[in-house]
């Protein structure tokens, strides 16, 4: 594998290849930066076309975590792990325990948690072998548990900030929001939006999810191919990445894009494309930071109630407003401003003496 030649290689501090023949474990842990603290980021279980594809994904995702954690104001660097779902993959306890051993050997420079394909139960198995794990069941009086409602609340506060900035509206009351994907985050977001008086349009590949959103929130269902192009105030992508690109952007009718999905822009230039189209884009890793804020408070053992976590998550609103304002005054796209701010925070933390 050509690590240094990979386009996602960004002077990562460490890349660890984890192999255990007995359990069949093949995993890669990428530590992008520990400048702000231990590199925190979930572990993804995924089938990749090749080992190179897995490497590329983990390099890209770990850099994204550095930016996300920096912009959430956390004392965490950025890291990520992928476990390769090979042809003969068996998700045994032995395999996850072995992964836990590899995490433990890094001695706290990487903290793992759930990502796509993982569960709280798997995290508990990993936790038999390492202390450096988060996303475990919530203990009474402490932060923790499922991060999705916190992520959804952060997205809700981000949408409020965006409608204030773009539409000069104090709330989402009476506005229409199209939500692509009503899974763990999207569904909770629908609840927050409905309680605040917004109208909803939804789509999901799972018809059961769509029906639940229609029944509970009075949402209007539309087809998978149509959800992005609704005539609505806000489009909230909460399913897939790379949905904002040269093919979709010219057809968008919303004036704001603000949702939970990771890596919404197919390429960097799509941020400029949105800006040129007069669409306000809330950078994904800023607006979806609520879950990692919850994970951070859990990891640090914060004895706190949900209100305190929610107060920290709510700060995502003003953070976005500041990015929107800087983008507007400098005439540059919001994603570029967010990347610059994240890199500045990380670089400042790398200065000698800090
Ligand atoms: P999820 O799997 O619970 O929900 C995703 C939903 O999208 C599912 O209901 C799925 O059926 C639907 N979906 C998939 N493909 C679709 C398509 N083509 N069109 C419409 N719907 C489709 O995942 P989640 O935890 O809700 O996360 C949603 C997004 O937010 C992901 O991109 C995730 O990476 C990101 N995110 C999640 C969190 C979190 O706390 N869960 C935090 C940060 C970012």
Short mmCIF file of C-alpha atoms and ligand atoms in Angstrom, two decimals:
data_model
loop_
_atom_site.label_atom_id
_atom_site.label_comp_id
_atom_site.label_asym_id
_atom_site.label_seq_id
_atom_site.Cartn_x
_atom_site.Cartn_y
_atom_site.Cartn_z
CA UNK A 1 0.00 0.00 0.00
CA UNK A 2 1.30 3.41 -0.94
CA UNK A 3 0.53 5.32 2.24
CA UNK A 4 2.54 8.44 1.47
CA UNK A 5 1.17 8.66 -2.09
CA UNK A 6 -2.47 8.38 -1.03
CA UNK A 7 -4.28 11.64 -1.80
CA UNK A 8 -5.85 11.57 1.69
CA UNK A 9 -2.45 11.36 3.44
CA UNK A 10 -2.05 14.64 5.33
CA UNK A 11 1.10 14.06 7.38
CA UNK A 12 -0.81 11.73 9.69
CA UNK A 13 1.09 11.14 12.91
CA UNK A 14 0.68 7.40 12.89
CA UNK A 15 -0.99 4.65 10.87
CA UNK A 16 -1.23 1.22 12.47
CA UNK A 17 -2.00 -1.96 10.54
CA UNK A 18 -3.65 -4.51 12.80
CA UNK A 19 -3.67 -8.19 11.84
CA UNK A 20 -4.59 -11.25 13.89
CA UNK A 21 -4.64 -14.48 11.91
CA UNK A 22 -6.43 -16.52 14.58
CA UNK A 23 -9.54 -14.31 14.75
CA UNK A 24 -9.28 -13.03 11.14
CA UNK A 25 -8.97 -9.40 12.27
CA UNK A 26 -7.75 -6.95 9.64
CA UNK A 27 -7.98 -3.34 10.75
CA UNK A 28 -6.26 -0.01 10.25
CA UNK A 29 -6.06 2.73 12.87
CA UNK A 30 -5.12 6.20 11.63
CA UNK A 31 -4.08 8.93 14.04
CA UNK A 32 -4.18 12.20 12.13
CA UNK A 33 -3.30 14.56 14.95
CA UNK A 34 -2.89 14.53 18.73
CA UNK A 35 -2.09 18.24 18.91
CA UNK A 36 -5.29 18.99 20.83
CA UNK A 37 -5.39 15.75 22.84
CA UNK A 38 -5.87 12.03 22.30
CA UNK A 39 -7.10 11.24 18.80
CA UNK A 40 -10.78 10.41 19.12
CA UNK A 41 -12.98 8.95 16.42
CA UNK A 42 -15.17 5.95 15.80
CA UNK A 43 -14.39 2.56 14.35
CA UNK A 44 -16.12 1.67 11.07
CA UNK A 45 -16.89 -1.92 10.07
CA UNK A 46 -17.16 -1.98 6.30
CA UNK A 47 -16.59 -4.09 3.21
CA UNK A 48 -13.91 -2.47 1.04
CA UNK A 49 -13.04 -3.31 -2.56
CA UNK A 50 -9.36 -3.37 -1.63
CA UNK A 51 -6.97 -2.74 1.24
CA UNK A 52 -6.02 0.52 -0.50
CA UNK A 53 -9.67 1.65 -0.40
CA UNK A 54 -9.78 0.95 3.35
CA UNK A 55 -6.55 2.89 3.87
CA UNK A 56 -7.86 5.84 1.87
CA UNK A 57 -11.10 5.89 3.87
CA UNK A 58 -9.42 5.79 7.27
CA UNK A 59 -6.92 8.51 6.31
CA UNK A 60 -9.71 10.80 5.10
CA UNK A 61 -12.02 10.09 8.02
CA UNK A 62 -9.31 10.64 10.65
CA UNK A 63 -8.43 14.05 9.19
CA UNK A 64 -12.15 14.89 9.28
CA UNK A 65 -12.23 13.99 12.98
CA UNK A 66 -9.33 16.38 13.70
CA UNK A 67 -11.35 19.18 12.12
CA UNK A 68 -14.62 18.17 13.78
CA UNK A 69 -13.09 17.92 17.27
CA UNK A 70 -11.22 21.20 16.86
CA UNK A 71 -14.37 23.04 15.77
CA UNK A 72 -16.39 21.52 18.63
CA UNK A 73 -13.89 23.06 21.05
CA UNK A 74 -12.84 19.67 22.40
CA UNK A 75 -9.47 18.66 23.85
CA UNK A 76 -9.36 15.80 21.37
CA UNK A 77 -7.25 15.23 18.30
CA UNK A 78 -8.49 13.28 15.32
CA UNK A 79 -8.32 9.55 14.65
CA UNK A 80 -10.38 6.81 13.15
CA UNK A 81 -10.28 3.03 12.74
CA UNK A 82 -11.67 0.68 10.12
CA UNK A 83 -12.21 -3.04 10.53
CA UNK A 84 -12.24 -4.73 7.13
CA UNK A 85 -15.27 -6.88 6.51
CA UNK A 86 -13.45 -9.51 4.47
CA UNK A 87 -15.16 -12.37 2.61
CA UNK A 88 -14.79 -14.79 5.52
CA UNK A 89 -15.35 -12.15 8.20
CA UNK A 90 -16.87 -13.38 11.46
CA UNK A 91 -17.75 -10.75 14.04
CA UNK A 92 -16.65 -12.85 17.01
CA UNK A 93 -15.89 -11.61 20.49
CA UNK A 94 -12.31 -12.81 19.93
CA UNK A 95 -11.93 -10.49 16.93
CA UNK A 96 -13.27 -7.44 18.74
CA UNK A 97 -11.19 -8.24 21.82
CA UNK A 98 -8.09 -8.41 19.63
CA UNK A 99 -9.01 -5.01 18.17
CA UNK A 100 -9.26 -3.80 21.79
CA UNK A 101 -5.71 -5.10 22.38
CA UNK A 102 -4.42 -3.02 19.47
CA UNK A 103 -6.19 0.09 20.79
CA UNK A 104 -4.77 -0.55 24.27
CA UNK A 105 -1.23 -0.81 22.86
CA UNK A 106 -1.53 2.75 21.59
CA UNK A 107 -1.68 3.72 25.25
CA UNK A 108 -4.39 6.36 24.98
CA UNK A 109 -3.23 8.19 21.88
CA UNK A 110 -6.34 6.82 20.13
CA UNK A 111 -9.85 6.56 21.66
CA UNK A 112 -12.36 4.47 19.79
CA UNK A 113 -16.19 4.58 19.67
CA UNK A 114 -19.06 3.54 17.39
CA UNK A 115 -19.25 4.34 13.72
CA UNK A 116 -21.09 2.70 10.81
CA UNK A 117 -21.56 -1.03 11.41
CA UNK A 118 -20.74 -0.95 15.13
CA UNK A 119 -22.94 -1.09 18.21
CA UNK A 120 -22.89 -0.38 21.92
CA UNK A 121 -22.64 -4.15 22.51
CA UNK A 122 -19.49 -4.39 20.36
CA UNK A 123 -18.00 -1.43 22.23
CA UNK A 124 -18.60 -3.32 25.46
CA UNK A 125 -16.67 -6.29 24.05
CA UNK A 126 -13.79 -4.02 22.97
CA UNK A 127 -13.85 -2.44 26.44
CA UNK A 128 -12.90 -5.81 28.00
CA UNK A 129 -9.39 -5.19 26.64
CA UNK A 130 -8.96 -1.44 26.63
CA UNK A 131 -9.84 1.61 28.67
CA UNK A 132 -9.61 3.81 25.62
CA UNK A 133 -13.16 3.39 24.42
CA UNK A 134 -16.31 5.51 24.55
CA UNK A 135 -19.92 5.11 23.43
CA UNK A 136 -20.68 2.68 26.25
CA UNK A 137 -24.09 2.44 27.96
CA UNK A 138 -25.03 5.56 29.88
CA UNK A 139 -24.45 5.41 33.64
CA UNK A 140 -26.99 7.26 35.75
CA UNK A 141 -25.93 10.85 36.47
CA UNK A 142 -23.20 10.72 33.80
CA UNK A 143 -22.96 11.75 30.17
CA UNK A 144 -23.05 8.92 27.66
CA UNK A 145 -25.36 6.63 25.74
CA UNK A 146 -26.64 6.96 22.17
CA UNK A 147 -25.14 10.14 20.68
CA UNK A 148 -27.77 10.47 17.90
CA UNK A 149 -30.31 12.67 19.77
CA UNK A 150 -27.45 15.04 20.67
CA UNK A 151 -26.29 15.13 17.06
CA UNK A 152 -29.88 15.86 15.99
CA UNK A 153 -30.19 18.68 18.52
CA UNK A 154 -26.96 20.24 17.24
CA UNK A 155 -28.30 20.08 13.69
CA UNK A 156 -31.55 21.67 14.87
CA UNK A 157 -29.64 24.56 16.50
CA UNK A 158 -27.59 24.86 13.30
CA UNK A 159 -30.74 25.10 11.20
CA UNK A 160 -32.06 27.82 13.53
CA UNK A 161 -28.80 29.75 13.10
CA UNK A 162 -28.96 29.35 9.31
CA UNK A 163 -32.57 30.54 8.98
CA UNK A 164 -31.75 33.52 11.17
CA UNK A 165 -28.76 34.39 8.98
CA UNK A 166 -30.22 33.69 5.56
CA UNK A 167 -33.94 34.33 6.00
CA UNK A 168 -33.90 36.73 9.00
CA UNK A 169 -36.31 34.41 10.83
CA UNK A 170 -36.14 33.91 14.60
CA UNK A 171 -37.39 30.34 14.43
CA UNK A 172 -38.28 27.53 12.03
CA UNK A 173 -41.99 28.00 12.76
CA UNK A 174 -43.93 27.78 9.51
CA UNK A 175 -40.84 26.88 7.43
CA UNK A 176 -40.54 23.62 5.49
CA UNK A 177 -37.57 21.31 5.88
CA UNK A 178 -36.79 18.35 3.59
CA UNK A 179 -35.02 15.57 5.52
CA UNK A 180 -33.14 12.96 3.49
CA UNK A 181 -32.87 9.88 5.73
CA UNK A 182 -34.99 9.50 8.83
CA UNK A 183 -32.66 7.15 10.71
CA UNK A 184 -31.24 7.67 14.19
CA UNK A 185 -30.34 11.32 13.65
CA UNK A 186 -32.92 12.27 11.01
CA UNK A 187 -35.84 10.96 13.03
CA UNK A 188 -34.79 12.80 16.19
CA UNK A 189 -34.29 15.93 14.09
CA UNK A 190 -37.83 15.60 12.75
CA UNK A 191 -39.08 15.58 16.34
CA UNK A 192 -37.12 18.73 17.27
CA UNK A 193 -38.32 20.51 14.10
CA UNK A 194 -41.96 19.52 14.57
CA UNK A 195 -41.96 20.69 18.18
CA UNK A 196 -40.66 24.05 16.92
CA UNK A 197 -43.48 24.33 14.37
CA UNK A 198 -41.71 23.38 11.12
CA UNK A 199 -43.34 21.37 8.33
CA UNK A 200 -41.53 18.30 7.03
CA UNK A 201 -40.92 16.49 3.76
CA UNK A 202 -39.07 13.16 4.14
CA UNK A 203 -37.60 10.26 2.19
CA UNK A 204 -35.83 7.08 3.26
CA UNK A 205 -35.00 3.75 1.61
CA UNK A 206 -36.76 2.11 4.57
CA UNK A 207 -40.53 2.51 4.07
CA UNK A 208 -41.17 1.73 7.76
CA UNK A 209 -39.11 4.76 8.76
CA UNK A 210 -41.01 6.98 6.32
CA UNK A 211 -44.37 5.75 7.61
CA UNK A 212 -43.33 6.39 11.22
CA UNK A 213 -42.29 9.98 10.36
CA UNK A 214 -45.55 10.60 8.52
CA UNK A 215 -47.64 9.14 11.35
CA UNK A 216 -45.79 10.82 14.21
CA UNK A 217 -44.86 14.18 12.69
CA UNK A 218 -47.38 14.63 9.89
CA UNK A 219 -44.50 14.62 7.39
CA UNK A 220 -45.11 14.45 3.65
CA UNK A 221 -43.34 11.52 1.96
CA UNK A 222 -41.59 11.98 -1.39
CA UNK A 223 -39.52 9.67 -3.59
CA UNK A 224 -35.81 8.98 -3.05
CA UNK A 225 -34.93 10.66 -6.33
CA UNK A 226 -36.94 13.79 -5.49
CA UNK A 227 -36.07 14.64 -1.90
CA UNK A 228 -33.03 16.80 -2.73
CA UNK A 229 -34.93 18.93 -5.21
CA UNK A 230 -37.97 19.96 -3.17
CA UNK A 231 -39.13 23.56 -3.12
CA UNK A 232 -38.45 24.00 0.60
CA UNK A 233 -36.67 26.46 2.86
CA UNK A 234 -34.08 24.01 4.21
CA UNK A 235 -32.62 20.79 2.85
CA UNK A 236 -31.25 18.55 5.61
CA UNK A 237 -29.16 15.63 4.32
CA UNK A 238 -29.12 12.99 7.07
CA UNK A 239 -28.22 9.84 5.14
CA UNK A 240 -25.37 9.74 2.65
CA UNK A 241 -22.19 11.56 1.74
CA UNK A 242 -21.25 13.16 -1.63
CA UNK A 243 -24.86 14.15 -2.40
CA UNK A 244 -23.87 17.76 -3.14
CA UNK A 245 -22.11 17.83 -6.50
CA UNK A 246 -22.14 19.35 -9.98
CA UNK A 247 -25.13 17.18 -10.96
CA UNK A 248 -27.36 17.92 -7.95
CA UNK A 249 -26.49 21.50 -6.97
CA UNK A 250 -27.98 23.17 -10.09
CA UNK A 251 -31.31 21.45 -9.32
CA UNK A 252 -31.56 22.37 -5.60
CA UNK A 253 -34.44 24.68 -4.69
CA UNK A 254 -33.72 25.15 -0.97
CA UNK A 255 -31.89 28.29 0.11
CA UNK A 256 -30.17 26.49 3.00
CA UNK A 257 -28.43 23.09 3.23
CA UNK A 258 -27.93 22.01 6.83
CA UNK A 259 -27.85 18.35 7.83
CA UNK A 260 -26.05 15.61 9.75
CA UNK A 261 -24.53 13.48 6.99
CA UNK A 262 -20.74 13.31 6.88
CA UNK A 263 -18.82 14.41 3.75
CA UNK A 264 -21.83 15.97 2.01
CA UNK A 265 -19.69 17.77 -0.59
CA UNK A 266 -18.44 15.42 -3.29
CA UNK A 267 -15.41 17.65 -3.82
CA UNK A 268 -14.14 20.82 -2.15
CA UNK A 269 -15.24 22.97 -5.13
CA UNK A 270 -18.88 22.03 -4.49
CA UNK A 271 -18.79 24.48 -1.57
CA UNK A 272 -18.04 27.26 -4.06
CA UNK A 273 -20.77 25.92 -6.35
CA UNK A 274 -23.33 26.21 -3.51
CA UNK A 275 -22.15 29.68 -2.64
CA UNK A 276 -22.38 30.77 -6.31
CA UNK A 277 -25.95 29.43 -6.40
CA UNK A 278 -26.83 31.62 -3.39
CA UNK A 279 -27.33 28.61 -1.12
CA UNK A 280 -26.12 28.84 2.47
CA UNK A 281 -24.25 25.64 3.40
CA UNK A 282 -23.66 24.67 7.05
CA UNK A 283 -20.32 22.78 6.99
CA UNK A 284 -21.12 19.18 7.91
CA UNK A 285 -18.45 18.52 10.50
CA UNK A 286 -19.40 21.68 12.39
CA UNK A 287 -23.17 21.18 12.45
CA UNK A 288 -22.97 17.44 13.25
CA UNK A 289 -20.58 17.76 16.21
CA UNK A 290 -23.25 17.14 18.89
CA UNK A 291 -22.56 13.41 19.08
CA UNK A 292 -18.81 13.79 19.62
CA UNK A 293 -19.46 16.45 22.29
CA UNK A 294 -21.56 13.84 24.11
CA UNK A 295 -18.86 11.19 23.61
CA UNK A 296 -16.20 13.60 24.97
CA UNK A 297 -18.21 14.32 28.09
CA UNK A 298 -18.72 10.58 28.59
CA UNK A 299 -15.03 9.83 28.12
CA UNK A 300 -14.00 12.49 30.61
CA UNK A 301 -16.47 10.96 33.08
CA UNK A 302 -18.50 14.14 33.37
CA UNK A 303 -21.13 13.77 36.09
CA UNK A 304 -23.77 15.76 34.44
CA UNK A 305 -27.33 15.71 33.29
CA UNK A 306 -28.53 15.93 29.72
CA UNK A 307 -29.25 19.66 30.07
CA UNK A 308 -25.56 20.40 30.50
CA UNK A 309 -24.64 18.32 27.44
CA UNK A 310 -27.39 20.05 25.45
CA UNK A 311 -26.08 23.49 26.51
CA UNK A 312 -22.66 22.62 25.08
CA UNK A 313 -24.23 21.21 21.91
CA UNK A 314 -26.32 24.39 21.49
CA UNK A 315 -23.08 26.36 21.04
CA UNK A 316 -22.98 24.89 17.52
CA UNK A 317 -25.53 27.59 16.55
CA UNK A 318 -23.36 30.65 17.32
CA UNK A 319 -20.28 28.84 15.96
CA UNK A 320 -22.02 28.48 12.60
CA UNK A 321 -23.28 32.07 12.64
CA UNK A 322 -19.67 33.21 12.98
CA UNK A 323 -18.64 31.04 10.00
CA UNK A 324 -21.58 32.35 7.92
CA UNK A 325 -20.62 35.93 8.75
CA UNK A 326 -16.95 35.46 7.87
CA UNK A 327 -17.89 33.74 4.62
CA UNK A 328 -20.24 36.58 3.70
CA UNK A 329 -17.77 39.34 4.52
CA UNK A 330 -14.86 37.66 2.74
CA UNK A 331 -16.88 36.41 -0.23
CA UNK A 332 -15.59 32.86 0.27
CA UNK A 333 -17.55 29.64 0.78
CA UNK A 334 -18.45 28.44 4.28
CA UNK A 335 -16.62 25.10 3.93
CA UNK A 336 -13.35 26.88 3.15
CA UNK A 337 -13.77 29.18 6.17
CA UNK A 338 -14.47 26.18 8.45
CA UNK A 339 -11.42 24.26 7.13
CA UNK A 340 -9.22 27.31 7.70
CA UNK A 341 -10.51 27.81 11.24
CA UNK A 342 -10.01 24.12 12.10
CA UNK A 343 -6.46 24.09 10.73
CA UNK A 344 -5.65 27.26 12.63
CA UNK A 345 -6.79 25.74 15.95
CA UNK A 346 -4.75 22.58 15.33
CA UNK A 347 -1.64 24.44 14.17
CA UNK A 348 -1.75 26.79 17.19
CA UNK A 349 -1.90 23.77 19.50
CA UNK A 350 1.22 22.33 17.83
CA UNK A 351 3.33 25.39 18.76
CA UNK A 352 6.21 24.56 21.10
CA UNK A 353 5.47 25.36 24.71
CA UNK A 354 1.78 24.49 24.52
P1 LIG B 1 -28.74 5.75 10.34
O1 LIG B 1 -28.16 4.59 9.59
O2 LIG B 1 -29.47 5.51 11.62
O3 LIG B 1 -29.75 6.58 9.38
C1 LIG B 1 -29.52 6.78 8.04
C2 LIG B 1 -30.87 6.66 7.36
O4 LIG B 1 -30.72 7.00 5.99
C3 LIG B 1 -31.45 5.24 7.40
O5 LIG B 1 -32.79 5.28 7.87
C4 LIG B 1 -31.35 4.77 5.95
O6 LIG B 1 -32.38 3.87 5.59
C5 LIG B 1 -31.47 6.09 5.20
N1 LIG B 1 -30.91 6.06 3.85
C6 LIG B 1 -29.84 5.39 3.37
N2 LIG B 1 -29.69 5.63 2.06
C7 LIG B 1 -30.67 6.50 1.71
C8 LIG B 1 -31.02 7.14 0.50
N3 LIG B 1 -30.36 6.92 -0.63
N4 LIG B 1 -32.07 8.00 0.51
C9 LIG B 1 -32.78 8.23 1.64
N5 LIG B 1 -32.48 7.63 2.82
C10 LIG B 1 -31.44 6.77 2.85
O7 LIG B 1 -27.52 6.76 10.55
P2 LIG B 1 -27.47 8.01 11.52
O8 LIG B 1 -26.73 7.63 12.76
O9 LIG B 1 -28.83 8.63 11.62
O10 LIG B 1 -26.51 8.98 10.70
C11 LIG B 1 -26.97 9.70 9.57
C12 LIG B 1 -25.81 10.49 8.97
O11 LIG B 1 -25.29 11.40 9.94
C13 LIG B 1 -24.62 9.64 8.52
O12 LIG B 1 -24.02 10.22 7.40
C14 LIG B 1 -23.68 9.71 9.70
O13 LIG B 1 -22.34 9.48 9.31
C15 LIG B 1 -23.90 11.14 10.16
N6 LIG B 1 -23.58 11.37 11.56
C16 LIG B 1 -24.22 10.67 12.54
C17 LIG B 1 -23.93 10.93 13.88
C18 LIG B 1 -24.63 10.20 15.00
O14 LIG B 1 -24.55 10.65 16.15
N7 LIG B 1 -25.35 9.11 14.73
C19 LIG B 1 -22.98 11.91 14.21
C20 LIG B 1 -22.35 12.63 13.19
C21 LIG B 1 -22.66 12.34 11.87
#
